[in-house]
Amino acid sequence: YFFQNIFNILLSCLKMKNACITSFLLSIGAVGAIDSNFVEDTIRELQGTISYLDQGALNDGASYQSKAMNAAKTALTDSAKLASFIDENPSFGSNFDWDEKHVKNFYGAATIFYSTNGVSNDIIEELEDDDFELSGWTNQEDWTTNPDYCSWFGIKCFLNIDTTEAIAEQTREQNIIEIELFNNTLMGTWPLEIALLGESLATIDLYDNFHHYMEDFTWFQDMGELQYLYFGTTSWRADGIPSELNELTKLRQLDCSYTYWSDGAISGEAFADLDELEYIDMGDNIYTEVSGQNVPDELRDLDSLIRLYFDNVRFINEERDDVRFPLDFITEMDSIIEAWFDFTKFEGSIPKLPSTLKSFSCLFCGLSGNLDNLVESDDLSLDRLWLTGNSLTGTIPDDFGDVHNNMRIIFLEGNDFSSSKFPESICDQVTAADSNALVNVGGDEELCNDILNSCCTCIGMDCGNMPDPTPAPTVNSPQPDIPFGICFSGDNSVTVENVGAVKMSELSIGDMVLVGENQYEPIYSFGHKNDNASAEYIKISTYTTKNPIELSAAHMISTEDDRFVPASSIKKGDMIQLATGESATVKNTKTVTREGAYAPFTSSGKLVVNDVVASNYIAYQGSEYLKIGEMQFSLSYQWIAHTFNSAHRLAVLMGCGSESYTAEGVSQWVDMPHKLFQWVLEQNAFVSISMIFASLAFFMLTSFIEQVLMNPVLMTAVFGMSTVIAYKKIGRKQN
């Protein structure tokens, strides 16, 4: 049997050289995975190297530490899995084997899985009823079963922002560098054993795991390489901003918004040594006043800080009464580029702003006084300004547009200005022909009622600057009652030519809407239009756009490289395309439920929604490209949908494209083709391929006819060519 096995392995070498070498060595015992005693001894030693880790927990078979150790013993001692890893990664060499480093990384990550996957905690017992159902992770692909922890969902052994060369080098080191488990239904408690990864771990992203808990931050002291920490919309708990934060000396970005880092002071000590911190989101929390101080000097004096998000923050005193104070502290923040304070209540007027500031937002902040400091601050030149819902008075300075000559957005509705219109220095920017033209100008009727001289793009409530200031995390959201997701929520806005921003719910067929940079097209149909439907949408916020875009999970959105991908695939850090042609970095994504469902169609198959370029169409398989069986074709769903829809556009072009809708508000032009395409995708590969490509052949013809009719030059060329061919045929017959 032994020699027969050797013969079979050597025979397979003709096809798979690398695989057979590994298999051969394994079969004769020359290569083998580490044994379980080595794994256990290594883990027990690791558990004892950090004083605050519970070494005794390894003797408790029910503990998450013991479960993680047993998973490591099972996976890392599996010779077949080791062979598979070597086959897939030949650069490591046929003699590769797991060692102490791999045990440490596997065990450290595995403790996360067993401590947060379907496990209860204090916050669940405090907030939820006895019948609350503990659910597991949404995605747990490869976790603890594959010895290659670098392949586990949400784990990366490289830093995403590094160069290709750096990423290749980091990958070879096999150290965990990023943990991204945002919106993944984590529960339980964050394990202290994460400190075992402190020498390499640069990113922890746990955003939007509301039932996930942590209150012991001793482990911060061992996270010497941590640069990005995001745990907004979780239940991490501390009395305000804890001083332990200053242990993270390499921290660059922090998101602790909408958490239980609340009901305490913003500790100045917390920011004392964070010399590289450039981004903070600490909104939707409650902080207490200490000795009359609210925002500590250590936070104001951060030279590296360029983005501060301080929205919907409430300050209280010892009696838990609300406390207001001037916004003057921002004057001292001389590196800040973007500062948003929406719904945080201040007293007094707008202070002088630092010259570095470009984007300033303070919706409903209780500000009073005039706008003089906005034109008198030294070297200040804003490009985005939101001051809706305050008590500002006086006139808008005549030279406002001259000082802020690159303004893209300005919203001043909901104030008490005595001006009867925006000054010419602002309106001149609206009518500018270059790419720096003002896109959005909002004010009250008093500022915008002069039809001949007004340059407003929206008036009052229509500007859409009154969102819910206290959004709750979405947990067990109701399912939509619409038949399928091909829509935007009614809260989105679209730019209509010569009108400005218009709510999606108020659009009509024939409206000329923005589809790209200075490009407008008419709406020729609605794929879906239902004012009363309740639907679930993905809400995508960026660091650049003020208002997030909300669209169904399957609806496609444009990325920085002009690809259209389903919204469900977009995650924090991705780059999506704006109307200006520039890219914006995704700040976060959330699932929300909204009333109304709308899907306007344009001839180009795209539409600018809340400044973001989106598709008219959906991707059926959660994928950018068509998949049939195990095959993925290089046919994008954007191209397929746009080609299939050519018959509808051609009918409209020829004056016979009447509109009718189902009871759910779905266009008859969409409803039946949608159901048919879904049915085709469910058939076997032969039937699916045959029917799809036969249909494509027909619709490519209708698409060509459409292009001919819409392009006079092409129509002339086709007509001329047809005439020449016909003339030649007639000539041959006569001869």
XYZ file of C-alpha atoms in Angstrom:
735
model
C 0.000 0.000 0.000
C 2.856 2.373 0.877
C 4.543 1.984 -2.530
C 1.201 2.181 -4.348
C 0.546 5.478 -2.607
C 4.004 6.792 -3.609
C 3.390 5.729 -7.231
C 0.028 7.540 -7.347
C 1.578 10.717 -5.947
C 4.455 10.663 -8.449
C 1.982 10.126 -11.288
C 0.000 13.218 -10.223
C 3.205 15.284 -10.427
C 2.810 15.455 -14.163
C -0.067 17.875 -13.595
C 0.611 19.500 -10.221
C 4.307 19.822 -9.480
C 4.116 21.903 -6.257
C 1.190 19.981 -4.809
C 2.788 16.595 -5.404
C 6.045 17.536 -3.735
C 4.211 18.536 -0.584
C 2.010 15.425 -0.677
C 5.062 13.218 -1.185
C 6.887 14.726 1.776
C 3.811 14.406 3.960
C 3.291 10.762 2.975
C 6.790 9.734 4.010
C 6.728 11.867 7.151
C 9.357 14.371 6.001
C 6.930 17.255 6.635
C 4.218 17.394 9.275
C 2.238 19.956 11.188
C 3.207 20.850 14.755
C 1.781 18.650 17.510
C -0.932 19.602 19.965
C 1.376 19.617 22.996
C 3.482 22.323 21.361
C 0.376 24.387 20.635
C -0.978 24.069 24.179
C 2.371 24.765 25.844
C 2.850 27.862 23.668
C -0.616 29.219 24.480
C -0.207 28.626 28.232
C 3.104 30.437 28.111
C 1.572 33.338 26.156
C -1.319 33.595 28.605
C 1.200 33.988 31.405
C 3.298 36.703 29.768
C 0.716 39.456 30.392
C -0.186 40.020 34.038
C -3.868 40.877 33.578
C -4.714 37.773 31.490
C -6.472 34.934 33.316
C -4.200 31.914 32.968
C -6.517 29.724 35.017
C -9.234 30.170 32.390
C -7.399 27.694 30.162
C -8.328 24.961 32.636
C -12.025 25.781 32.351
C -13.411 23.888 29.369
C -16.349 26.298 29.092
C -14.216 29.455 28.898
C -13.649 31.259 25.611
C -9.889 30.934 26.216
C -10.117 27.156 26.449
C -12.291 26.959 23.332
C -9.811 29.118 21.419
C -6.900 26.922 22.540
C -8.691 23.736 21.484
C -9.512 25.254 18.081
C -5.817 26.119 17.617
C -4.791 22.577 18.589
C -7.212 21.125 16.033
C -6.449 23.417 13.092
C -2.704 23.895 13.451
C -1.965 20.173 13.881
C -3.847 19.131 10.742
C -1.215 17.957 8.216
C -3.651 17.987 5.304
C -4.544 21.629 5.934
C -0.860 22.504 6.210
C -0.236 20.803 2.863
C -3.099 22.732 1.304
C -1.674 26.009 2.608
C 1.778 25.207 1.160
C 0.229 24.302 -2.198
C -1.629 27.620 -2.332
C 1.399 29.606 -1.134
C 4.443 28.034 -2.811
C 6.611 31.053 -1.984
C 6.776 29.840 1.628
C 8.595 26.690 0.496
C 7.784 23.010 0.935
C 9.443 22.871 4.385
C 7.149 25.548 5.848
C 5.512 24.807 9.181
C 3.542 26.742 11.777
C 5.547 28.126 14.698
C 5.061 30.181 17.898
C 4.110 33.279 15.906
C 1.284 31.466 14.138
C 0.027 29.976 17.396
C -0.047 33.431 18.989
C -1.925 35.026 16.087
C -4.396 32.144 15.755
C -5.141 32.026 19.471
C -5.369 35.813 19.883
C -7.884 36.098 17.053
C -9.809 32.966 18.074
C -10.503 34.471 21.515
C -12.472 37.222 19.726
C -14.660 34.621 18.046
C -15.453 32.602 21.159
C -15.992 35.630 23.417
C -18.316 37.571 21.071
C -20.162 35.020 18.924
C -23.674 34.471 20.288
C -22.598 35.240 23.868
C -24.531 37.344 26.378
C -23.118 40.265 28.363
C -24.093 42.919 30.905
C -25.637 45.274 28.368
C -27.896 42.566 26.900
C -29.064 41.547 30.385
C -29.651 45.210 31.217
C -31.548 46.256 28.091
C -33.220 43.193 26.628
C -36.067 40.930 27.722
C -35.578 37.344 28.822
C -36.779 36.087 25.448
C -34.077 38.050 23.569
C -32.433 35.690 21.078
C -28.641 35.564 21.063
C -27.519 35.380 17.450
C -24.167 34.408 15.996
C -21.936 36.488 13.765
C -23.415 37.490 10.427
C -20.254 36.318 8.650
C -17.819 33.896 10.264
C -16.198 32.463 7.145
C -13.073 30.384 7.890
C -12.924 31.473 11.540
C -11.018 28.909 13.673
C -11.415 26.096 11.098
C -8.736 27.259 8.662
C -5.209 27.393 10.133
C -4.470 30.298 7.784
C -5.990 33.010 9.995
C -5.039 35.626 7.380
C -7.912 34.255 5.262
C -10.564 34.609 7.977
C -13.385 37.055 7.241
C -12.409 40.534 8.434
C -8.773 39.631 9.114
C -5.924 41.086 7.094
C -2.235 40.481 7.513
C -1.414 43.762 5.780
C -2.354 47.418 6.136
C -4.740 48.471 3.370
C -3.214 51.902 2.843
C 0.364 50.738 2.327
C 2.209 50.315 -0.971
C 2.098 47.083 -2.979
C 5.634 46.244 -1.910
C 4.872 46.869 1.761
C 1.711 44.776 1.573
C 3.625 41.849 0.034
C 6.248 42.041 2.773
C 3.620 42.275 5.530
C 1.709 39.311 4.112
C 4.806 37.136 4.268
C 5.227 37.965 7.950
C 1.810 36.368 8.719
C 1.006 38.792 11.556
C -2.546 40.060 11.990
C -2.587 43.783 11.162
C -6.281 44.594 10.598
C -9.454 43.304 12.263
C -12.575 44.613 10.498
C -15.773 43.151 11.950
C -18.093 46.133 11.573
C -21.840 45.454 11.388
C -21.297 41.732 12.038
C -23.622 41.092 15.029
C -20.887 40.774 17.621
C -22.199 40.326 21.157
C -20.355 39.176 24.263
C -17.307 41.029 25.586
C -14.100 42.040 23.818
C -11.277 39.731 25.016
C -8.238 41.070 26.870
C -6.176 38.514 24.921
C -6.240 40.957 22.004
C -3.135 42.371 23.699
C -1.215 39.348 22.374
C -1.515 40.926 18.911
C -0.378 44.362 20.070
C 3.009 44.259 18.366
C 1.431 44.188 14.895
C -2.264 45.130 15.097
C -2.913 48.512 13.424
C -6.699 48.505 12.856
C -9.697 47.460 14.956
C -13.049 48.234 13.337
C -16.108 47.084 15.306
C -18.504 49.791 14.148
C -22.250 49.101 14.426
C -22.263 46.052 16.705
C -24.707 47.539 19.205
C -24.897 44.583 21.601
C -21.124 44.208 21.847
C -19.674 45.183 25.235
C -16.372 46.202 26.829
C -15.505 48.114 30.008
C -11.924 47.084 30.852
C -9.379 48.997 28.765
C -6.243 47.763 30.494
C -5.227 46.183 27.187
C -4.649 49.628 25.630
C -1.220 49.669 27.277
C -0.071 46.789 25.089
C -1.370 48.105 21.747
C 1.750 49.945 20.673
C 1.007 49.748 16.917
C -2.723 50.543 16.921
C -3.515 53.388 14.505
C -7.234 53.030 13.710
C -9.854 52.294 16.382
C -13.532 52.371 15.409
C -16.189 51.200 17.864
C -19.009 53.677 17.212
C -22.527 52.309 17.800
C -21.333 49.590 20.164
C -21.841 49.283 23.911
C -18.281 49.857 25.029
C -18.614 51.558 28.405
C -16.525 54.107 30.300
C -17.147 57.242 32.326
C -16.678 59.719 29.487
C -13.423 59.545 27.525
C -11.099 57.456 29.741
C -7.505 58.414 30.444
C -6.327 54.964 29.276
C -6.777 56.223 25.727
C -3.417 57.999 25.970
C -1.698 54.590 25.923
C -2.470 54.383 22.189
C 0.369 56.710 21.228
C 0.246 55.850 17.501
C -3.510 56.338 17.183
C -4.528 58.284 14.070
C -8.298 57.809 13.897
C -10.878 57.259 16.660
C -14.632 56.666 16.407
C -16.365 56.369 19.792
C -19.677 57.901 18.674
C -23.011 56.666 20.038
C -21.485 54.453 22.712
C -21.402 54.220 26.497
C -18.185 56.221 26.573
C -20.587 58.689 28.083
C -21.895 60.233 31.315
C -18.423 61.360 32.296
C -15.847 63.993 31.509
C -13.727 64.280 28.388
C -10.458 63.539 30.094
C -7.676 65.882 29.067
C -5.183 63.203 30.046
C -6.766 60.898 27.464
C -5.380 63.082 24.650
C -2.097 64.079 26.286
C 0.197 61.824 24.235
C -1.834 61.339 21.044
C 0.453 63.378 18.811
C -0.623 61.574 15.620
C -4.404 61.729 16.124
C -5.966 63.288 13.016
C -9.625 62.172 13.122
C -12.130 61.994 16.001
C -15.832 61.129 15.917
C -17.213 61.472 19.445
C -20.783 62.508 18.639
C -24.099 61.251 20.082
C -22.705 60.998 23.610
C -23.249 62.803 26.927
C -20.295 64.428 28.674
C -20.082 66.104 32.066
C -18.611 69.479 32.869
C -15.597 69.414 35.205
C -14.626 72.609 37.044
C -16.301 74.685 34.369
C -14.278 73.048 31.586
C -15.911 71.092 28.774
C -13.428 70.634 25.930
C -9.993 70.108 27.509
C -6.910 72.008 26.396
C -5.186 68.754 25.432
C -7.862 68.122 22.791
C -7.826 71.702 21.483
C -4.038 71.673 21.198
C -3.705 68.536 19.054
C -1.577 69.794 16.154
C -2.358 66.698 14.093
C -6.165 66.907 14.355
C -7.755 67.794 11.010
C -11.284 66.294 11.324
C -13.560 66.627 14.352
C -17.135 65.279 14.430
C -18.879 66.522 17.575
C -22.519 66.266 16.537
C -25.495 65.778 18.881
C -23.305 66.004 21.980
C -24.967 66.936 25.257
C -23.042 68.501 28.138
C -24.428 68.290 31.683
C -23.393 69.426 35.168
C -23.445 67.481 38.433
C -27.192 68.052 38.736
C -27.577 66.665 35.196
C -28.814 69.993 33.895
C -27.826 70.897 30.347
C -24.776 73.123 30.064
C -24.052 75.466 27.163
C -20.806 77.236 26.440
C -19.273 79.277 23.600
C -17.817 77.638 20.521
C -14.653 79.710 21.010
C -12.455 76.647 21.532
C -12.432 75.993 17.776
C -10.480 79.225 17.233
C -7.431 77.591 18.823
C -7.589 74.453 16.657
C -5.226 75.720 13.991
C -4.898 72.467 12.017
C -8.582 71.619 11.679
C -9.977 71.185 8.144
C -13.451 69.850 8.890
C -15.562 70.429 12.028
C -19.193 69.337 12.371
C -21.234 70.164 15.513
C -24.829 69.554 14.364
C -27.440 69.563 17.190
C -24.811 70.254 19.864
C -26.038 73.287 21.798
C -23.708 76.254 22.289
C -24.191 79.810 23.461
C -23.114 83.039 21.830
C -22.118 83.798 18.272
C -19.893 82.237 15.637
C -16.307 82.805 16.784
C -13.356 83.557 14.555
C -12.481 80.372 12.746
C -8.998 78.989 12.003
C -7.646 79.628 8.514
C -7.239 75.902 7.837
C -10.973 75.213 8.147
C -12.763 74.294 4.898
C -15.937 72.502 6.029
C -17.978 73.854 8.958
C -21.393 72.557 10.053
C -23.474 73.646 13.023
C -27.126 72.785 12.350
C -29.492 73.717 15.193
C -26.647 74.656 17.531
C -28.364 77.622 19.195
C -25.928 80.151 17.722
C -26.874 83.823 17.718
C -25.309 87.025 16.441
C -24.236 87.771 12.885
C -21.929 86.325 10.225
C -19.213 88.976 10.529
C -16.561 86.601 11.894
C -16.930 84.466 8.780
C -15.505 87.283 6.666
C -13.182 88.757 9.294
C -11.305 85.592 10.306
C -7.753 85.813 8.972
C -7.212 83.929 5.683
C -10.375 81.860 6.142
C -11.835 80.434 2.895
C -14.615 77.885 3.419
C -15.909 75.609 0.675
C -18.815 74.045 2.627
C -21.011 75.718 5.249
C -24.162 74.523 7.054
C -25.797 76.898 9.571
C -29.438 75.833 9.315
C -31.767 76.258 12.292
C -29.897 78.777 14.447
C -30.864 82.269 15.623
C -28.472 84.216 13.414
C -29.397 87.794 12.592
C -28.190 90.776 10.594
C -27.327 90.763 6.925
C -25.211 88.429 4.846
C -22.005 90.423 4.203
C -21.740 91.700 0.611
C -18.189 90.381 0.294
C -19.066 86.898 1.612
C -18.616 85.256 -1.791
C -15.376 87.145 -2.408
C -13.857 85.869 0.841
C -15.122 82.323 0.309
C -14.549 82.175 -3.428
C -14.430 78.363 -3.688
C -17.734 77.766 -1.959
C -19.567 74.608 -3.059
C -22.328 74.423 -0.455
C -24.006 77.028 1.754
C -27.186 76.477 3.775
C -28.567 79.324 5.914
C -32.281 78.475 6.163
C -34.064 78.653 9.529
C -32.418 81.858 10.797
C -33.554 85.468 11.311
C -31.542 87.390 8.733
C -32.680 90.837 7.676
C -31.255 90.369 4.170
C -33.809 90.075 1.379
C -31.547 87.988 -0.847
C -28.114 86.431 -1.128
C -25.449 88.957 -2.168
C -24.158 89.006 -5.739
C -20.755 87.740 -4.618
C -22.461 84.425 -3.756
C -24.862 84.304 -6.704
C -22.020 84.895 -9.153
C -20.521 81.595 -8.035
C -23.790 79.754 -8.689
C -23.811 80.857 -12.310
C -20.091 80.267 -12.852
C -19.379 78.012 -15.831
C -16.332 76.271 -14.323
C -16.172 73.245 -12.039
C -15.928 75.473 -8.950
C -19.521 76.678 -9.268
C -21.693 76.677 -6.160
C -23.841 73.547 -6.220
C -26.216 74.049 -3.280
C -27.537 77.332 -1.876
C -30.302 77.128 0.717
C -32.243 79.806 2.538
C -35.691 80.819 3.770
C -38.342 82.389 1.590
C -37.149 85.848 2.698
C -33.763 85.133 1.110
C -35.077 83.276 -1.905
C -38.446 84.779 -2.857
C -37.081 87.162 -5.472
C -37.629 84.965 -8.534
C -35.575 87.176 -10.834
C -32.602 87.709 -8.536
C -32.587 84.641 -6.295
C -29.822 82.086 -6.696
C -31.243 79.586 -4.182
C -31.263 75.944 -5.201
C -33.692 75.041 -2.389
C -35.917 76.805 0.122
C -36.572 75.957 3.785
C -37.594 72.381 4.558
C -36.932 71.310 0.977
C -33.192 71.653 1.599
C -33.317 68.460 3.668
C -31.146 69.629 6.563
C -33.406 68.427 9.351
C -32.510 64.746 9.886
C -33.288 62.828 13.061
C -30.596 64.072 15.468
C -30.580 60.873 17.526
C -30.528 57.910 15.142
C -30.798 54.604 16.947
C -28.895 51.550 15.752
C -30.903 49.228 13.576
C -31.512 45.931 15.351
C -33.870 43.371 13.834
C -35.225 45.943 11.377
C -38.572 45.092 9.775
C -38.330 43.620 6.327
C -39.472 45.819 3.452
C -42.935 45.344 2.029
C -41.772 46.136 -1.497
C -41.377 43.296 -4.008
C -37.674 43.810 -4.664
C -34.951 46.387 -4.098
C -34.610 48.660 -7.100
C -34.995 51.985 -5.400
C -33.863 55.006 -3.424
C -35.505 56.333 -0.279
C -37.608 59.476 -0.463
C -35.103 61.258 1.828
C -32.595 61.516 -1.034
C -32.275 64.630 -3.186
C -31.556 65.037 -6.888
C -30.401 68.199 -8.677
C -32.933 69.376 -11.264
C -31.738 71.766 -13.948
C -32.629 75.420 -13.236
C -34.341 74.352 -9.998
C -31.693 72.883 -7.682
C -32.068 70.128 -5.085
C -35.413 68.325 -5.261
C -36.578 65.483 -3.016
C -36.696 62.113 -4.758
C -40.382 61.835 -3.838
C -41.157 65.056 -5.727
C -39.573 64.123 -9.071
C -41.671 63.718 -12.200
C -41.181 62.216 -15.653
C -39.586 64.839 -17.870
C -37.526 66.509 -15.120
C -33.989 67.270 -16.296
C -31.781 65.745 -13.609
C -28.034 65.757 -13.008
C -26.337 62.530 -14.125
C -22.683 63.650 -14.108
C -20.522 66.739 -14.030
C -22.679 69.462 -15.630
C -24.657 66.778 -17.518
C -28.466 66.688 -17.349
C -30.899 64.155 -18.806
C -34.684 63.823 -18.625
C -36.370 61.187 -16.476
C -38.168 58.990 -19.009
C -39.676 56.503 -16.540
C -39.811 55.290 -12.960
C -38.838 51.679 -12.385
C -40.511 52.032 -9.012
C -42.561 54.793 -7.415
C -44.436 54.186 -4.178
C -44.978 56.902 -1.564
C -46.293 54.540 1.110
C -43.994 51.521 0.915
C -41.791 50.775 3.915
C -38.364 49.625 2.773
C -34.939 48.796 4.141
C -32.063 50.833 2.718
C -28.311 51.043 3.092
C -27.305 54.512 4.251
C -23.815 55.412 2.971
C -22.050 58.419 4.523
C -18.775 59.888 3.266
C -16.263 62.355 4.636
C -17.024 64.724 1.737
C -20.794 64.800 1.255
C -23.074 66.308 3.858
C -26.133 64.149 3.255
C -25.749 60.358 2.984
C -27.182 58.445 0.058
C -29.830 55.817 0.885
C -30.464 53.012 -1.583
C -31.516 49.385 -1.555
C -28.857 46.738 -0.989
C -28.908 45.456 -4.585
C -28.960 48.918 -6.158
C -25.637 49.803 -7.761
C -23.394 52.754 -6.977
C -20.357 54.075 -8.868
C -16.857 53.549 -7.477
C -13.823 55.751 -8.094
C -12.803 53.676 -11.140
C -16.214 54.035 -12.872
C -17.413 50.558 -11.911
C -20.967 50.034 -10.680
C -21.215 47.696 -7.689
C -24.145 46.760 -5.407
C -24.546 49.006 -2.367
C -24.335 45.942 -0.122
C -20.656 45.535 -1.092
C -19.671 49.072 -0.040
C -17.794 49.334 3.255
C -15.976 51.927 5.283
C -12.866 53.189 3.485
C -14.130 52.451 -0.033
C -13.964 55.244 -2.616
C -17.163 56.221 -4.425
C -17.589 58.699 -7.264
C -19.071 62.171 -6.895
C -20.842 64.298 -9.483
C -17.705 66.403 -9.875
C -15.691 63.384 -11.001
C -13.782 63.397 -7.717
C -13.868 60.518 -5.236
C -15.149 60.453 -1.666
C -14.093 58.064 1.092
C -16.915 56.139 2.760
C -17.195 57.066 6.430
C -19.698 54.381 7.419
C -22.715 52.401 6.285
C -25.888 51.698 8.220
C -29.154 49.895 7.585
C -32.223 52.101 7.960
C -35.935 51.744 7.298
C -37.694 54.523 5.413
C -41.091 55.307 3.942
C -41.224 55.577 0.160
C -39.439 53.853 -2.727
C -38.340 55.591 -5.948
C -36.289 54.590 -8.986
C -36.090 57.258 -11.708
C -34.674 56.084 -15.057
C -32.466 58.197 -17.348
C -31.088 57.474 -20.815
C -27.502 57.037 -19.546
C -28.576 54.589 -16.835
C -27.166 56.707 -14.015
C -28.195 59.516 -11.698
C -26.514 61.848 -9.184
C -28.151 61.354 -5.779
C -27.000 63.486 -2.832
C -23.876 64.364 -4.876
C -23.013 60.663 -5.443
C -23.169 58.934 -8.848
C -25.540 55.961 -8.698
C -26.981 53.529 -11.211
C -30.611 53.207 -12.292
C -30.324 49.439 -11.876
C -29.712 46.543 -9.493
C -27.286 43.620 -9.382
C -29.188 40.345 -8.998
C -26.571 38.171 -7.327
C -24.903 40.616 -4.937
C -22.132 40.795 -7.504
C -20.889 43.320 -10.020
C -20.740 40.637 -12.724
C -23.073 37.928 -14.019
C -22.513 34.497 -12.466
C -23.951 31.241 -13.775
C -23.075 28.135 -11.804
C -19.341 28.256 -11.112
C -18.685 30.621 -14.010
C -18.342 34.375 -13.701
C -18.668 36.304 -16.950
C -17.064 39.655 -17.694
C -20.533 41.107 -18.267
C -21.371 43.706 -15.650
C -24.922 44.015 -14.412
C -24.782 47.710 -15.263
C -24.150 46.854 -18.935
C -26.671 43.982 -18.980
C -29.449 46.042 -17.378
C -28.788 49.059 -19.578
C -28.784 46.913 -22.716
C -32.000 45.077 -21.732
C -33.648 48.406 -20.984
C -32.909 49.708 -24.491
C -36.286 48.385 -25.717
C -38.054 50.550 -23.145
C -35.995 53.619 -24.067
C -36.590 52.953 -27.785
C -40.345 52.762 -27.188
C -40.262 56.091 -25.342
C -38.141 57.610 -28.102
C -40.709 56.549 -30.694
C -43.616 57.935 -28.645
C -45.187 54.649 -27.554
C -43.752 54.139 -24.090
C -46.899 54.470 -21.954
C -46.433 54.189 -18.165
C -48.407 51.834 -15.932
C -47.533 50.354 -12.555
C -48.375 47.354 -10.407
C -50.198 47.730 -7.087
C -46.770 47.915 -5.414
C -45.703 50.801 -7.654
C -43.389 48.781 -9.926
C -43.371 49.741 -13.605
C -44.865 47.120 -15.928
C -41.737 47.613 -18.050
C -39.732 46.310 -15.081
C -41.985 43.881 -13.213
C -42.305 41.041 -15.755
C -38.697 41.223 -17.102
C -37.454 41.151 -13.502
C -39.447 38.031 -12.659
C -38.387 36.350 -15.911
C -34.682 37.116 -15.361
C -34.863 35.759 -11.812
C -36.440 32.569 -13.140
C -33.734 32.199 -15.798
C -30.979 32.533 -13.171
C -32.543 29.677 -11.191
C -32.327 27.237 -14.127
C -29.394 24.967 -14.918
C -26.326 26.537 -16.488
C -27.104 25.441 -20.060
C -30.631 26.894 -20.023
C -29.504 30.100 -18.300
C -26.637 30.744 -20.701
C -28.732 29.962 -23.778
C -31.626 32.210 -22.812
C -29.535 35.128 -21.520
C -27.240 35.315 -24.522
C -30.097 34.872 -27.003
C -31.911 37.754 -25.297
C -28.749 39.855 -25.311
C -28.427 39.425 -29.049
C -31.917 40.859 -29.544
C -31.475 43.728 -27.084
C -28.076 44.646 -28.523
C -29.921 45.194 -31.802
C -32.508 47.453 -30.110
C -29.664 49.265 -28.372
C -27.979 49.874 -31.715
C -31.206 51.206 -33.215
C -31.586 53.493 -30.195
C -28.069 54.864 -30.668
C -28.710 55.475 -34.373
C -31.913 57.401 -33.679
C -30.328 59.495 -30.920
C -27.160 60.366 -32.835
C -27.711 62.455 -36.007
C -24.193 61.816 -37.262
C -24.526 58.071 -36.793
C -28.002 58.116 -38.315
C -26.677 59.951 -41.375
C -23.794 57.503 -41.689
C -26.059 54.451 -41.430
C -28.587 55.942 -43.857
C -25.823 56.849 -46.288
C -24.226 53.405 -46.088
C -27.600 51.729 -46.569
C -28.263 53.932 -49.598
C -24.885 53.054 -51.145
C -25.422 49.314 -50.587
C -28.939 49.461 -52.011
C -27.721 51.470 -55.019
C -24.995 48.912 -55.728
C -27.449 46.021 -55.548
C -29.832 47.766 -57.939
C -26.913 48.473 -60.267
C -25.908 44.793 -60.308
C -29.447 43.722 -61.166
C -29.642 46.208 -64.028
C -26.314 44.961 -65.400
